[in-house]
mmCIF file of C-alpha atoms in Angstrom:
data_model
loop_
_atom_site.group_PDB
_atom_site.id
_atom_site.type_symbol
_atom_site.label_atom_id
_atom_site.label_comp_id
_atom_site.label_asym_id
_atom_site.label_seq_id
_atom_site.Cartn_x
_atom_site.Cartn_y
_atom_site.Cartn_z
ATOM 1 C CA UNK A 257 -162.272 66.246 160.208
ATOM 2 C CA UNK A 258 -163.615 68.790 162.843
ATOM 3 C CA UNK A 259 -166.609 66.247 163.529
ATOM 4 C CA UNK A 260 -163.490 63.615 164.265
ATOM 5 C CA UNK A 261 -161.622 65.820 166.280
ATOM 6 C CA UNK A 262 -164.725 66.341 168.332
ATOM 7 C CA UNK A 263 -165.450 63.272 168.365
ATOM 8 C CA UNK A 264 -161.516 62.297 169.914
ATOM 9 C CA UNK A 265 -161.897 65.212 172.302
ATOM 10 C CA UNK A 266 -165.048 63.881 173.792
ATOM 11 C CA UNK A 267 -167.178 66.687 172.525
ATOM 12 C CA UNK A 268 -170.630 66.737 171.120
ATOM 13 C CA UNK A 269 -174.030 66.720 172.967
ATOM 14 C CA UNK A 270 -175.694 63.741 174.525
ATOM 15 C CA UNK A 271 -172.330 61.728 175.101
ATOM 16 C CA UNK A 272 -170.077 60.845 177.588
ATOM 17 C CA UNK A 273 -166.999 63.162 177.282
ATOM 18 C CA UNK A 274 -163.802 60.848 176.663
ATOM 19 C CA UNK A 275 -160.149 62.033 176.800
ATOM 20 C CA UNK A 276 -157.155 60.936 175.399
ATOM 21 C CA UNK A 277 -153.827 61.578 175.660
ATOM 22 C CA UNK A 278 -151.405 62.002 172.491
ATOM 23 C CA UNK A 279 -149.125 59.480 174.134
ATOM 24 C CA UNK A 280 -151.750 56.952 175.303
ATOM 25 C CA UNK A 281 -153.271 56.960 171.550
ATOM 26 C CA UNK A 282 -149.796 56.714 170.191
ATOM 27 C CA UNK A 283 -149.540 53.796 172.400
ATOM 28 C CA UNK A 284 -152.303 52.246 171.632
ATOM 29 C CA UNK A 285 -151.934 52.363 167.729
ATOM 30 C CA UNK A 286 -151.116 49.164 165.275
ATOM 31 C CA UNK A 287 -148.254 50.176 163.539
ATOM 32 C CA UNK A 288 -146.347 49.084 160.427
ATOM 33 C CA UNK A 289 -142.875 49.449 160.567
ATOM 34 C CA UNK A 290 -141.275 50.462 157.481
ATOM 35 C CA UNK A 291 -137.623 49.762 157.838
ATOM 36 C CA UNK A 292 -135.851 47.202 159.291
ATOM 37 C CA UNK A 293 -132.833 45.028 158.970
ATOM 38 C CA UNK A 294 -134.035 41.998 160.977
ATOM 39 C CA UNK A 295 -132.943 38.123 160.282
ATOM 40 C CA UNK A 296 -135.025 35.657 160.302
ATOM 41 C CA UNK A 297 -135.496 34.674 164.299
ATOM 42 C CA UNK A 298 -134.124 31.287 163.112
ATOM 43 C CA UNK A 299 -130.873 32.796 162.230
ATOM 44 C CA UNK A 300 -130.855 34.880 165.029
ATOM 45 C CA UNK A 301 -131.105 31.983 167.612
ATOM 46 C CA UNK A 302 -128.456 30.093 165.821
ATOM 47 C CA UNK A 303 -126.295 33.328 166.505
ATOM 48 C CA UNK A 304 -125.641 33.497 162.678
ATOM 49 C CA UNK A 305 -123.461 36.390 161.813
ATOM 50 C CA UNK A 306 -123.522 37.951 164.877
ATOM 51 C CA UNK A 307 -120.553 39.343 166.528
ATOM 52 C CA UNK A 308 -121.388 38.031 169.899
ATOM 53 C CA UNK A 309 -124.389 36.664 171.888
ATOM 54 C CA UNK A 310 -125.163 38.461 175.390
ATOM 55 C CA UNK A 311 -126.165 41.960 176.590
ATOM 56 C CA UNK A 312 -123.951 43.933 175.005
ATOM 57 C CA UNK A 313 -125.195 42.835 171.298
ATOM 58 C CA UNK A 314 -128.141 45.421 172.309
ATOM 59 C CA UNK A 315 -125.543 48.202 172.031
ATOM 60 C CA UNK A 316 -124.095 47.074 168.861
ATOM 61 C CA UNK A 317 -125.962 48.676 166.108
ATOM 62 C CA UNK A 318 -125.600 52.553 166.226
ATOM 63 C CA UNK A 319 -125.220 53.015 170.625
ATOM 64 C CA UNK A 320 -121.901 51.711 169.546
ATOM 65 C CA UNK A 321 -120.675 54.729 167.267
ATOM 66 C CA UNK A 322 -121.956 56.881 169.755
ATOM 67 C CA UNK A 323 -119.600 54.962 172.264
ATOM 68 C CA UNK A 324 -116.975 55.937 169.722
ATOM 69 C CA UNK A 325 -117.159 59.139 169.389
ATOM 70 C CA UNK A 326 -117.478 59.790 173.251
ATOM 71 C CA UNK A 327 -114.040 58.593 173.128
ATOM 72 C CA UNK A 328 -113.835 54.674 173.769
ATOM 73 C CA UNK A 329 -110.485 53.448 172.368
ATOM 74 C CA UNK A 330 -111.442 50.712 169.388
ATOM 75 C CA UNK A 331 -109.501 47.904 170.918
ATOM 76 C CA UNK A 332 -112.372 48.319 174.571
ATOM 77 C CA UNK A 333 -114.539 48.348 171.528
ATOM 78 C CA UNK A 334 -113.604 45.458 170.048
ATOM 79 C CA UNK A 335 -113.703 43.714 173.406
ATOM 80 C CA UNK A 336 -117.000 44.912 174.356
ATOM 81 C CA UNK A 337 -118.765 43.339 171.044
ATOM 82 C CA UNK A 338 -116.630 40.079 171.088
ATOM 83 C CA UNK A 339 -117.942 36.687 171.753
ATOM 84 C CA UNK A 340 -114.671 35.964 173.879
ATOM 85 C CA UNK A 341 -115.174 38.122 176.748
ATOM 86 C CA UNK A 342 -117.509 37.244 179.764
ATOM 87 C CA UNK A 343 -120.600 39.469 179.808
ATOM 88 C CA UNK A 344 -119.777 40.303 183.755
ATOM 89 C CA UNK A 345 -116.344 42.120 182.475
ATOM 90 C CA UNK A 346 -118.370 43.971 179.528
ATOM 91 C CA UNK A 347 -119.492 46.100 181.916
ATOM 92 C CA UNK A 348 -116.144 47.140 182.783
ATOM 93 C CA UNK A 349 -115.446 47.946 179.627
ATOM 94 C CA UNK A 350 -118.838 50.124 179.001
ATOM 95 C CA UNK A 351 -119.009 51.564 182.677
ATOM 96 C CA UNK A 352 -116.535 54.491 181.650
ATOM 97 C CA UNK A 353 -118.605 55.690 178.530
ATOM 98 C CA UNK A 354 -122.114 54.958 179.463
ATOM 99 C CA UNK A 355 -123.159 58.272 181.542
ATOM 100 C CA UNK A 356 -121.499 59.658 178.546
ATOM 101 C CA UNK A 357 -124.044 58.798 176.028
ATOM 102 C CA UNK A 358 -127.407 57.431 177.696
ATOM 103 C CA UNK A 359 -128.880 60.895 176.953
ATOM 104 C CA UNK A 360 -128.509 60.676 172.681
ATOM 105 C CA UNK A 361 -131.340 59.461 171.399
ATOM 106 C CA UNK A 362 -129.680 55.844 170.586
ATOM 107 C CA UNK A 363 -128.883 56.206 174.428
ATOM 108 C CA UNK A 364 -132.278 56.713 175.224
ATOM 109 C CA UNK A 365 -133.598 53.801 172.871
ATOM 110 C CA UNK A 366 -131.902 51.039 174.558
ATOM 111 C CA UNK A 367 -132.557 52.325 177.975
ATOM 112 C CA UNK A 368 -136.199 52.254 176.893
ATOM 113 C CA UNK A 369 -135.810 48.351 175.606
ATOM 114 C CA UNK A 370 -134.666 47.191 178.584
ATOM 115 C CA UNK A 371 -136.947 48.859 180.821
ATOM 116 C CA UNK A 372 -140.067 47.490 178.834
ATOM 117 C CA UNK A 373 -138.311 44.134 177.920
ATOM 118 C CA UNK A 374 -136.498 43.209 181.026
ATOM 119 C CA UNK A 375 -137.837 45.454 183.838
ATOM 120 C CA UNK A 376 -134.577 47.281 184.371
ATOM 121 C CA UNK A 377 -134.807 50.950 185.033
ATOM 122 C CA UNK A 378 -130.944 52.023 185.470
ATOM 123 C CA UNK A 379 -127.891 50.164 183.683
ATOM 124 C CA UNK A 380 -125.536 49.567 186.294
ATOM 125 C CA UNK A 381 -123.378 47.082 187.795
ATOM 126 C CA UNK A 382 -125.312 45.223 189.901
ATOM 127 C CA UNK A 383 -128.113 45.057 187.225
ATOM 128 C CA UNK A 384 -125.894 43.775 184.472
ATOM 129 C CA UNK A 385 -126.525 40.255 185.748
ATOM 130 C CA UNK A 386 -130.222 40.786 185.659
ATOM 131 C CA UNK A 387 -129.908 42.056 182.376
ATOM 132 C CA UNK A 388 -127.919 38.927 180.932
ATOM 133 C CA UNK A 389 -130.609 36.706 182.800
ATOM 134 C CA UNK A 390 -133.612 38.709 180.840
ATOM 135 C CA UNK A 391 -131.859 38.777 177.478
ATOM 136 C CA UNK A 392 -131.346 34.975 177.489
ATOM 137 C CA UNK A 393 -134.713 34.370 178.687
ATOM 138 C CA UNK A 394 -136.319 36.619 176.429
ATOM 139 C CA UNK A 395 -134.043 34.911 173.375
ATOM 140 C CA UNK A 396 -136.474 31.676 172.473
ATOM 141 C CA UNK A 397 -138.408 30.721 169.388
ATOM 142 C CA UNK A 398 -141.428 33.192 168.987
ATOM 143 C CA UNK A 399 -139.760 36.087 171.235
ATOM 144 C CA UNK A 400 -139.810 38.264 167.863
ATOM 145 C CA UNK A 401 -143.890 37.475 167.511
ATOM 146 C CA UNK A 402 -143.514 38.190 171.503
ATOM 147 C CA UNK A 403 -141.110 41.990 170.971
ATOM 148 C CA UNK A 404 -142.845 43.064 167.889
ATOM 149 C CA UNK A 405 -146.625 42.113 168.096
ATOM 150 C CA UNK A 406 -147.546 41.878 171.889
ATOM 151 C CA UNK A 407 -144.961 44.740 173.245
ATOM 152 C CA UNK A 408 -144.518 46.599 170.417
ATOM 153 C CA UNK A 409 -147.784 46.412 168.741
ATOM 154 C CA UNK A 410 -146.326 46.447 165.336
ATOM 155 C CA UNK A 411 -148.305 44.250 163.341
ATOM 156 C CA UNK A 412 -145.661 43.724 160.252
ATOM 157 C CA UNK A 413 -142.266 45.228 159.165
ATOM 158 C CA UNK A 414 -140.716 46.148 156.442
ATOM 159 C CA UNK A 415 -136.982 44.783 155.913
ATOM 160 C CA UNK A 416 -134.201 45.050 153.982
ATOM 161 C CA UNK A 417 -131.910 41.597 154.210
ATOM 162 C CA UNK A 418 -128.283 42.315 154.068
ATOM 163 C CA UNK A 419 -126.810 39.684 151.167
ATOM 164 C CA UNK A 420 -129.336 38.672 147.893
ATOM 165 C CA UNK A 421 -131.407 41.625 146.169
ATOM 166 C CA UNK A 422 -134.437 39.403 147.605
ATOM 167 C CA UNK A 423 -134.560 37.602 150.635
ATOM 168 C CA UNK A 424 -137.122 34.683 150.745
ATOM 169 C CA UNK A 425 -138.093 34.838 154.591
ATOM 170 C CA UNK A 426 -139.205 32.145 156.760
ATOM 171 C CA UNK A 427 -141.602 34.817 158.456
ATOM 172 C CA UNK A 428 -143.296 36.316 155.141
ATOM 173 C CA UNK A 429 -146.408 38.345 157.499
ATOM 174 C CA UNK A 430 -143.947 39.580 160.049
ATOM 175 C CA UNK A 431 -140.616 40.630 157.999
ATOM 176 C CA UNK A 432 -142.325 41.566 154.689
ATOM 177 C CA UNK A 433 -139.160 42.065 152.196
ATOM 178 C CA UNK A 434 -137.571 44.627 150.376
ATOM 179 C CA UNK A 435 -136.719 44.036 146.687
ATOM 180 C CA UNK A 436 -132.495 46.164 147.219
ATOM 181 C CA UNK A 437 -130.813 46.628 144.030
ATOM 182 C CA UNK A 438 -127.811 48.211 144.924
ATOM 183 C CA UNK A 439 -126.082 45.114 144.044
ATOM 184 C CA UNK A 440 -127.297 45.057 140.586
ATOM 185 C CA UNK A 441 -126.379 48.791 139.794
ATOM 186 C CA UNK A 442 -123.034 49.416 141.963
ATOM 187 C CA UNK A 443 -120.882 47.102 141.768
ATOM 188 C CA UNK A 444 -122.921 44.289 139.755
ATOM 189 C CA UNK A 445 -122.342 41.421 141.332
ATOM 190 C CA UNK A 446 -122.535 39.388 137.877
ATOM 191 C CA UNK A 447 -121.359 36.099 138.816
ATOM 192 C CA UNK A 448 -123.562 35.170 141.578
ATOM 193 C CA UNK A 449 -126.688 36.842 140.986
ATOM 194 C CA UNK A 450 -126.867 35.785 136.922
ATOM 195 C CA UNK A 451 -125.749 32.687 138.646
ATOM 196 C CA UNK A 452 -129.240 32.304 140.661
ATOM 197 C CA UNK A 453 -131.234 33.987 137.714
ATOM 198 C CA UNK A 454 -129.815 31.001 135.294
ATOM 199 C CA UNK A 455 -128.440 33.602 133.002
ATOM 200 C CA UNK A 456 -125.252 33.861 131.027
ATOM 201 C CA UNK A 457 -123.852 37.018 130.742
ATOM 202 C CA UNK A 458 -121.424 38.146 128.199
ATOM 203 C CA UNK A 459 -123.117 41.524 127.168
ATOM 204 C CA UNK A 460 -124.935 44.888 128.818
ATOM 205 C CA UNK A 461 -128.490 43.481 127.413
ATOM 206 C CA UNK A 462 -127.423 39.547 129.495
ATOM 207 C CA UNK A 463 -127.278 41.857 132.784
ATOM 208 C CA UNK A 464 -130.430 43.732 131.858
ATOM 209 C CA UNK A 465 -132.367 40.033 131.233
ATOM 210 C CA UNK A 466 -130.919 39.032 134.513
ATOM 211 C CA UNK A 467 -132.344 42.172 136.050
ATOM 212 C CA UNK A 468 -135.188 41.647 134.705
ATOM 213 C CA UNK A 469 -135.447 38.128 136.162
ATOM 214 C CA UNK A 470 -134.771 39.585 140.082
ATOM 215 C CA UNK A 471 -137.966 42.209 139.105
ATOM 216 C CA UNK A 472 -140.137 39.564 137.238
ATOM 217 C CA UNK A 473 -139.707 37.002 140.008
ATOM 218 C CA UNK A 474 -140.096 38.715 143.656
ATOM 219 C CA UNK A 475 -141.632 41.868 142.491
ATOM 220 C CA UNK A 476 -145.103 40.251 143.415
ATOM 221 C CA UNK A 477 -143.609 39.135 146.900
ATOM 222 C CA UNK A 478 -142.121 42.650 147.690
ATOM 223 C CA UNK A 479 -143.290 46.090 149.482
ATOM 224 C CA UNK A 480 -140.724 48.256 147.467
ATOM 225 C CA UNK A 481 -137.322 48.356 145.881
ATOM 226 C CA UNK A 482 -134.372 50.159 147.401
ATOM 227 C CA UNK A 483 -130.618 51.360 147.307
ATOM 228 C CA UNK A 484 -128.893 52.117 149.672
ATOM 229 C CA UNK A 485 -126.316 53.781 147.390
ATOM 230 C CA UNK A 486 -126.061 56.755 149.156
ATOM 231 C CA UNK A 487 -123.393 54.680 151.336
ATOM 232 C CA UNK A 488 -120.959 54.147 148.314
ATOM 233 C CA UNK A 489 -121.259 57.433 145.822
ATOM 234 C CA UNK A 490 -124.115 60.637 145.126
ATOM 235 C CA UNK A 491 -127.266 60.389 144.310
ATOM 236 C CA UNK A 492 -126.890 62.564 141.336
ATOM 237 C CA UNK A 493 -127.777 59.688 138.649
ATOM 238 C CA UNK A 494 -127.834 61.312 135.189
ATOM 239 C CA UNK A 495 -129.491 59.612 132.219
ATOM 240 C CA UNK A 496 -127.320 57.369 130.203
ATOM 241 C CA UNK A 497 -128.054 55.471 127.052
ATOM 242 C CA UNK A 498 -127.490 51.809 126.224
ATOM 243 C CA UNK A 499 -125.056 52.259 123.568
ATOM 244 C CA UNK A 500 -122.848 54.738 126.000
ATOM 245 C CA UNK A 501 -123.304 51.602 128.790
ATOM 246 C CA UNK A 502 -122.404 48.724 126.794
ATOM 247 C CA UNK A 503 -118.793 49.318 126.223
ATOM 248 C CA UNK A 504 -118.226 50.257 129.696
ATOM 249 C CA UNK A 505 -119.887 46.845 130.694
ATOM 250 C CA UNK A 506 -118.390 44.793 128.320
ATOM 251 C CA UNK A 507 -114.754 46.361 129.502
ATOM 252 C CA UNK A 508 -115.772 45.289 133.229
ATOM 253 C CA UNK A 509 -116.783 42.002 132.094
ATOM 254 C CA UNK A 510 -113.170 41.827 130.983
ATOM 255 C CA UNK A 511 -112.359 42.338 134.078
ATOM 256 C CA UNK A 512 -110.540 46.284 133.460
ATOM 257 C CA UNK A 513 -111.425 48.620 136.703
ATOM 258 C CA UNK A 514 -112.757 51.518 135.276
ATOM 259 C CA UNK A 515 -111.819 55.311 135.889
ATOM 260 C CA UNK A 516 -114.275 56.555 138.259
ATOM 261 C CA UNK A 517 -116.489 59.171 135.416
ATOM 262 C CA UNK A 518 -116.816 56.144 133.319
ATOM 263 C CA UNK A 519 -117.636 53.891 136.286
ATOM 264 C CA UNK A 520 -120.661 56.646 137.407
ATOM 265 C CA UNK A 521 -121.436 56.294 133.843
ATOM 266 C CA UNK A 522 -122.512 52.465 133.608
ATOM 267 C CA UNK A 523 -123.582 52.794 137.290
ATOM 268 C CA UNK A 524 -126.310 55.683 136.340
ATOM 269 C CA UNK A 525 -127.481 53.733 133.301
ATOM 270 C CA UNK A 526 -128.322 50.786 135.792
ATOM 271 C CA UNK A 527 -129.996 52.598 138.122
ATOM 272 C CA UNK A 528 -132.384 54.418 136.001
ATOM 273 C CA UNK A 529 -132.957 50.719 134.257
ATOM 274 C CA UNK A 530 -133.823 48.789 138.021
ATOM 275 C CA UNK A 531 -135.858 52.413 138.165
ATOM 276 C CA UNK A 532 -137.768 51.501 135.057
ATOM 277 C CA UNK A 533 -137.969 47.936 136.467
ATOM 278 C CA UNK A 534 -139.505 48.686 139.605
ATOM 279 C CA UNK A 535 -141.956 51.480 138.523
ATOM 280 C CA UNK A 536 -143.201 48.847 135.856
ATOM 281 C CA UNK A 537 -144.079 46.325 138.695
ATOM 282 C CA UNK A 538 -145.232 48.875 140.907
ATOM 283 C CA UNK A 539 -143.129 49.106 143.292
ATOM 284 C CA UNK A 540 -141.726 52.384 145.602
ATOM 285 C CA UNK A 541 -138.208 53.486 145.271
ATOM 286 C CA UNK A 542 -136.667 53.587 148.416
ATOM 287 C CA UNK A 543 -133.389 55.861 148.611
ATOM 288 C CA UNK A 544 -131.073 56.368 151.621
ATOM 289 C CA UNK A 545 -131.153 60.051 152.458
ATOM 290 C CA UNK A 546 -129.153 61.971 155.252
ATOM 291 C CA UNK A 547 -127.295 60.903 157.778
ATOM 292 C CA UNK A 548 -124.438 58.020 156.974
ATOM 293 C CA UNK A 549 -123.917 54.772 159.690
ATOM 294 C CA UNK A 550 -120.244 53.756 160.456
ATOM 295 C CA UNK A 551 -117.047 55.663 159.356
ATOM 296 C CA UNK A 552 -117.675 55.766 155.138
ATOM 297 C CA UNK A 553 -116.575 59.617 156.236
ATOM 298 C CA UNK A 554 -115.933 60.278 152.258
ATOM 299 C CA UNK A 555 -119.359 59.769 151.437
ATOM 300 C CA UNK A 556 -120.514 62.236 154.916
ATOM 301 C CA UNK A 557 -119.185 65.187 153.003
ATOM 302 C CA UNK A 558 -122.021 64.532 150.215
ATOM 303 C CA UNK A 559 -125.007 64.523 151.958
ATOM 304 C CA UNK A 560 -125.131 68.164 151.795
ATOM 305 C CA UNK A 561 -126.117 67.369 148.211
ATOM 306 C CA UNK A 562 -128.911 65.300 148.742
ATOM 307 C CA UNK A 563 -131.165 67.433 148.760
ATOM 308 C CA UNK A 564 -130.683 68.723 145.258
ATOM 309 C CA UNK A 565 -130.113 65.430 144.097
ATOM 310 C CA UNK A 566 -133.733 64.360 145.353
ATOM 311 C CA UNK A 567 -135.379 67.096 143.498
ATOM 312 C CA UNK A 568 -134.026 65.458 140.121
ATOM 313 C CA UNK A 569 -134.865 62.128 141.336
ATOM 314 C CA UNK A 570 -138.551 63.471 141.562
ATOM 315 C CA UNK A 571 -137.957 65.403 138.183
ATOM 316 C CA UNK A 572 -136.345 62.537 136.481
ATOM 317 C CA UNK A 573 -138.361 60.135 137.304
ATOM 318 C CA UNK A 574 -141.982 61.137 137.564
ATOM 319 C CA UNK A 575 -143.999 58.331 137.483
ATOM 320 C CA UNK A 576 -141.825 56.778 140.225
ATOM 321 C CA UNK A 577 -143.356 56.794 144.108
ATOM 322 C CA UNK A 578 -140.006 57.959 145.693
ATOM 323 C CA UNK A 579 -139.385 57.338 149.034
ATOM 324 C CA UNK A 580 -136.787 59.469 150.796
ATOM 325 C CA UNK A 581 -135.850 57.804 153.900
ATOM 326 C CA UNK A 582 -135.308 59.049 157.653
ATOM 327 C CA UNK A 583 -136.473 62.165 157.034
ATOM 328 C CA UNK A 584 -133.094 63.036 155.065
ATOM 329 C CA UNK A 585 -131.541 64.253 158.581
ATOM 330 C CA UNK A 586 -130.122 66.949 158.891
ATOM 331 C CA UNK A 587 -131.500 68.496 156.318
ATOM 332 C CA UNK A 588 -134.992 67.678 156.891
ATOM 333 C CA UNK A 589 -136.664 71.116 156.239
ATOM 334 C CA UNK A 590 -135.584 70.748 152.530
ATOM 335 C CA UNK A 591 -137.094 67.444 152.835
ATOM 336 C CA UNK A 592 -140.513 69.257 153.852
ATOM 337 C CA UNK A 593 -140.050 71.292 150.903
ATOM 338 C CA UNK A 594 -139.629 68.538 148.580
ATOM 339 C CA UNK A 595 -142.442 66.488 149.620
ATOM 340 C CA UNK A 596 -144.413 70.166 148.893
ATOM 341 C CA UNK A 597 -143.530 70.383 145.848
ATOM 342 C CA UNK A 598 -143.562 67.011 144.168
ATOM 343 C CA UNK A 599 -146.759 64.392 144.138
ATOM 344 C CA UNK A 600 -144.311 61.613 143.431
ATOM 345 C CA UNK A 601 -142.034 62.496 146.859
ATOM 346 C CA UNK A 602 -142.742 60.617 150.115
ATOM 347 C CA UNK A 603 -140.983 60.689 153.106
ATOM 348 C CA UNK A 604 -140.315 58.150 155.944
ATOM 349 C CA UNK A 605 -139.020 59.070 159.696
ATOM 350 C CA UNK A 606 -137.259 55.095 160.695
ATOM 351 C CA UNK A 607 -133.741 56.304 162.454
ATOM 352 C CA UNK A 608 -134.575 59.874 162.765
ATOM 353 C CA UNK A 609 -136.269 59.538 166.156
ATOM 354 C CA UNK A 610 -133.316 58.238 167.797
ATOM 355 C CA UNK A 611 -130.323 59.697 165.939
ATOM 356 C CA UNK A 612 -132.432 63.217 167.207
ATOM 357 C CA UNK A 613 -135.408 63.306 168.955
ATOM 358 C CA UNK A 614 -136.116 66.425 169.268
ATOM 359 C CA UNK A 615 -135.257 67.215 165.944
ATOM 360 C CA UNK A 616 -137.255 64.966 164.683
ATOM 361 C CA UNK A 617 -140.215 65.807 166.931
ATOM 362 C CA UNK A 618 -140.124 68.962 165.308
ATOM 363 C CA UNK A 619 -139.943 67.915 161.996
ATOM 364 C CA UNK A 620 -142.917 65.634 162.356
ATOM 365 C CA UNK A 621 -145.192 69.624 163.454
ATOM 366 C CA UNK A 622 -143.956 71.145 161.108
ATOM 367 C CA UNK A 623 -144.455 68.479 158.282
ATOM 368 C CA UNK A 624 -148.076 68.160 159.243
ATOM 369 C CA UNK A 625 -148.713 71.768 158.615
ATOM 370 C CA UNK A 626 -147.006 72.200 155.268
ATOM 371 C CA UNK A 627 -147.015 69.301 153.063
ATOM 372 C CA UNK A 628 -150.416 66.227 152.974
ATOM 373 C CA UNK A 629 -150.279 63.959 155.567
ATOM 374 C CA UNK A 630 -150.879 61.100 153.216
ATOM 375 C CA UNK A 631 -147.028 60.958 151.957
ATOM 376 C CA UNK A 632 -145.434 60.628 155.510
ATOM 377 C CA UNK A 633 -144.374 57.144 156.998
ATOM 378 C CA UNK A 634 -144.165 57.651 160.980
ATOM 379 C CA UNK A 635 -142.165 54.933 161.890
ATOM 380 C CA UNK A 636 -139.094 52.599 161.145
ATOM 381 C CA UNK A 637 -136.573 50.993 163.794
ATOM 382 C CA UNK A 638 -133.863 50.521 161.580
ATOM 383 C CA UNK A 639 -132.250 47.651 163.394
ATOM 384 C CA UNK A 640 -130.974 44.284 162.837
ATOM 385 C CA UNK A 641 -131.397 43.706 166.708
ATOM 386 C CA UNK A 642 -134.602 42.829 167.339
ATOM 387 C CA UNK A 643 -134.804 43.831 170.949
ATOM 388 C CA UNK A 644 -134.376 47.507 170.110
#
């Protein structure tokens, strides 16, 4: 390690001295991006599932939330991201609030993107027409490669595509896919997912067979398994035996709405069944930890419990490689301790760099002198808009 450091810094007798800055090294490093929600390029070009298709889309994913917390009325917020409002008129909606959010992590990320992609240094009234022109000029076939590979030096992305557990992407080498099992264990999408599997579901054993089908069919293509269950419930998944879950699942199939405690017991059982399938197929399991996007305030209150729950996941699933997302922000000091203690705990830094750039830098420094470096995944954008 010391020899490598010496070579890096240009030390050593008889050799030309070369020096590199950290920023230069980072800029020249090819990354694997461990966390995105990007649709296929052809779907993006077709405008599929977009709220709008102009420059304001760049603000939609996360900066839109900062605009609301900065005081933008919801009616104006809806108009900003509407397809029916002229792109020039949208600046009038944004202008009073941009100074309030431009220095947030999300604002800095947006400023960096428009500077790198469109050559616009300052977002202002007289630059909006150039921003719209640049947006339209870039958004052409092949622009995913131009943005991700040529501009950002990203070798490949790991994508959690919203919808089915696994998305058969048209760009499998660039947009590698997670196998999301959320709809297999929380509010199970029995009718749709069993129909695709070709399995009639009349019992818990049948639903187990459907879960087997999804993992057996797609694990060979997937990068990891993933659950975003934190958006819907707490992460304190308990081991629940099949004989307890079976009558609950039968009642669910009969159309009965289960009381919360019984619903959680069924979800707990299905969660661990899915984790077993992931582990059997040698897939790490990605778990959303910490801060939540959007307005799910009832679950936001639970994020303080996530670290304790992560300890229990590591303890109850010792053979599973757990990947805890977003450094568990803002509780990252506890997550460093978990990574230091448990061999099966890994930490992923996606989204945190934009949530809190200064705090994430501090996390990285502290992690590297506290826990094993081989268990840290250092970048993921966590966007659905590739330009960001």
